[in-house]
mmCIF file of C-alpha atoms in Angstrom:
data_model
loop_
_atom_site.group_PDB
_atom_site.id
_atom_site.type_symbol
_atom_site.label_atom_id
_atom_site.label_comp_id
_atom_site.label_asym_id
_atom_site.label_seq_id
_atom_site.Cartn_x
_atom_site.Cartn_y
_atom_site.Cartn_z
ATOM 1 C CA TYR A 1285 7.445 12.752 -5.774
ATOM 2 C CA HIS A 1286 4.075 12.599 -4.886
ATOM 3 C CA PHE A 1287 4.356 9.204 -7.484
ATOM 4 C CA TYR A 1288 7.331 7.943 -6.298
ATOM 5 C CA TYR A 1289 6.074 8.371 -2.713
ATOM 6 C CA GLN A 1290 2.882 6.623 -3.802
ATOM 7 C CA TYR A 1291 4.639 3.318 -5.172
ATOM 8 C CA LYS A 1292 7.228 3.259 -2.424
ATOM 9 C CA MET A 1293 4.351 2.984 0.394
ATOM 10 C CA GLY A 1294 3.080 0.434 -1.486
ATOM 11 C CA ALA A 1295 5.956 -1.752 -2.061
ATOM 12 C CA ALA A 1296 7.198 -1.109 2.207
ATOM 13 C CA ILE A 1297 3.842 -2.334 2.990
ATOM 14 C CA ASN A 1298 4.265 -5.777 1.063
ATOM 15 C CA GLU A 1299 7.328 -5.977 2.691
ATOM 16 C CA ILE A 1300 5.254 -6.088 5.659
ATOM 17 C CA GLN A 1301 3.215 -8.512 4.663
ATOM 18 C CA ARG A 1302 6.116 -10.750 3.980
ATOM 19 C CA LEU A 1303 8.062 -10.050 7.012
ATOM 20 C CA GLU A 1304 4.800 -10.821 9.281
ATOM 21 C CA ASP A 1305 3.809 -14.002 7.006
ATOM 22 C CA LEU A 1306 0.628 -12.700 6.108
ATOM 23 C CA PRO A 1307 -1.135 -12.440 2.973
ATOM 24 C CA VAL A 1308 0.829 -10.300 0.513
ATOM 25 C CA THR A 1309 -1.567 -7.832 -1.364
ATOM 26 C CA ASP A 1310 -0.067 -8.320 -5.174
ATOM 27 C CA GLY A 1311 0.096 -5.446 -6.619
ATOM 28 C CA LEU A 1312 -0.505 -2.487 -3.767
ATOM 29 C CA PRO A 1313 2.416 -0.657 -5.784
ATOM 30 C CA VAL A 1314 1.197 -0.235 -9.167
ATOM 31 C CA LEU A 1315 -2.511 0.413 -8.072
ATOM 32 C CA SER A 1316 -1.322 2.998 -5.677
ATOM 33 C CA LEU A 1317 0.509 4.268 -8.317
ATOM 34 C CA ILE A 1318 -1.949 4.623 -10.797
ATOM 35 C CA ALA A 1319 -4.433 5.975 -8.547
ATOM 36 C CA ALA A 1320 -2.278 8.117 -8.252
ATOM 37 C CA VAL A 1321 -1.211 9.486 -11.176
ATOM 38 C CA LEU A 1322 -5.052 9.383 -11.957
ATOM 39 C CA GLY A 1323 -5.657 11.926 -9.019
ATOM 40 C CA VAL A 1324 -7.269 9.761 -6.478
ATOM 41 C CA GLY A 1325 -4.035 9.491 -4.396
ATOM 42 C CA VAL A 1326 -6.308 9.986 -1.363
ATOM 43 C CA VAL A 1327 -7.996 6.408 -2.163
ATOM 44 C CA ALA A 1328 -4.525 4.876 -2.232
ATOM 45 C CA ASP A 1329 -4.148 6.635 1.652
ATOM 46 C CA CYS A 1330 -7.102 4.747 1.968
ATOM 47 C CA ILE A 1331 -5.868 1.652 0.802
ATOM 48 C CA HIS A 1332 -2.580 1.736 2.486
ATOM 49 C CA GLN A 1333 -4.686 2.775 5.313
ATOM 50 C CA HIS A 1334 -6.614 0.056 5.335
ATOM 51 C CA GLU A 1335 -3.715 -2.593 4.909
ATOM 52 C CA LEU A 1336 -2.245 -1.207 7.782
ATOM 53 C CA ASN A 1337 -4.559 -1.543 10.434
ATOM 54 C CA ALA A 1338 -4.971 -5.345 8.622
ATOM 55 C CA ILE A 1339 -1.071 -6.274 9.794
ATOM 56 C CA ASP A 1340 -1.739 -4.059 12.980
ATOM 57 C CA ALA A 1341 -4.737 -6.772 13.665
ATOM 58 C CA ALA A 1342 -3.207 -9.226 12.684
ATOM 59 C CA GLU A 1343 -0.553 -8.473 15.681
#
């Protein structure tokens, strides 16, 4: 389930970026999934947080 979550979170962040007309981080869902598979899911979480902070700062 964690792999699915990481992929879907990356996809959701991309969707928010598109809706807000912000630059989209291409490959974020796949990058998140790869990080989770390699056992460094916390890195994906940090990347997600960085992207969410960037969205918040743009508003």
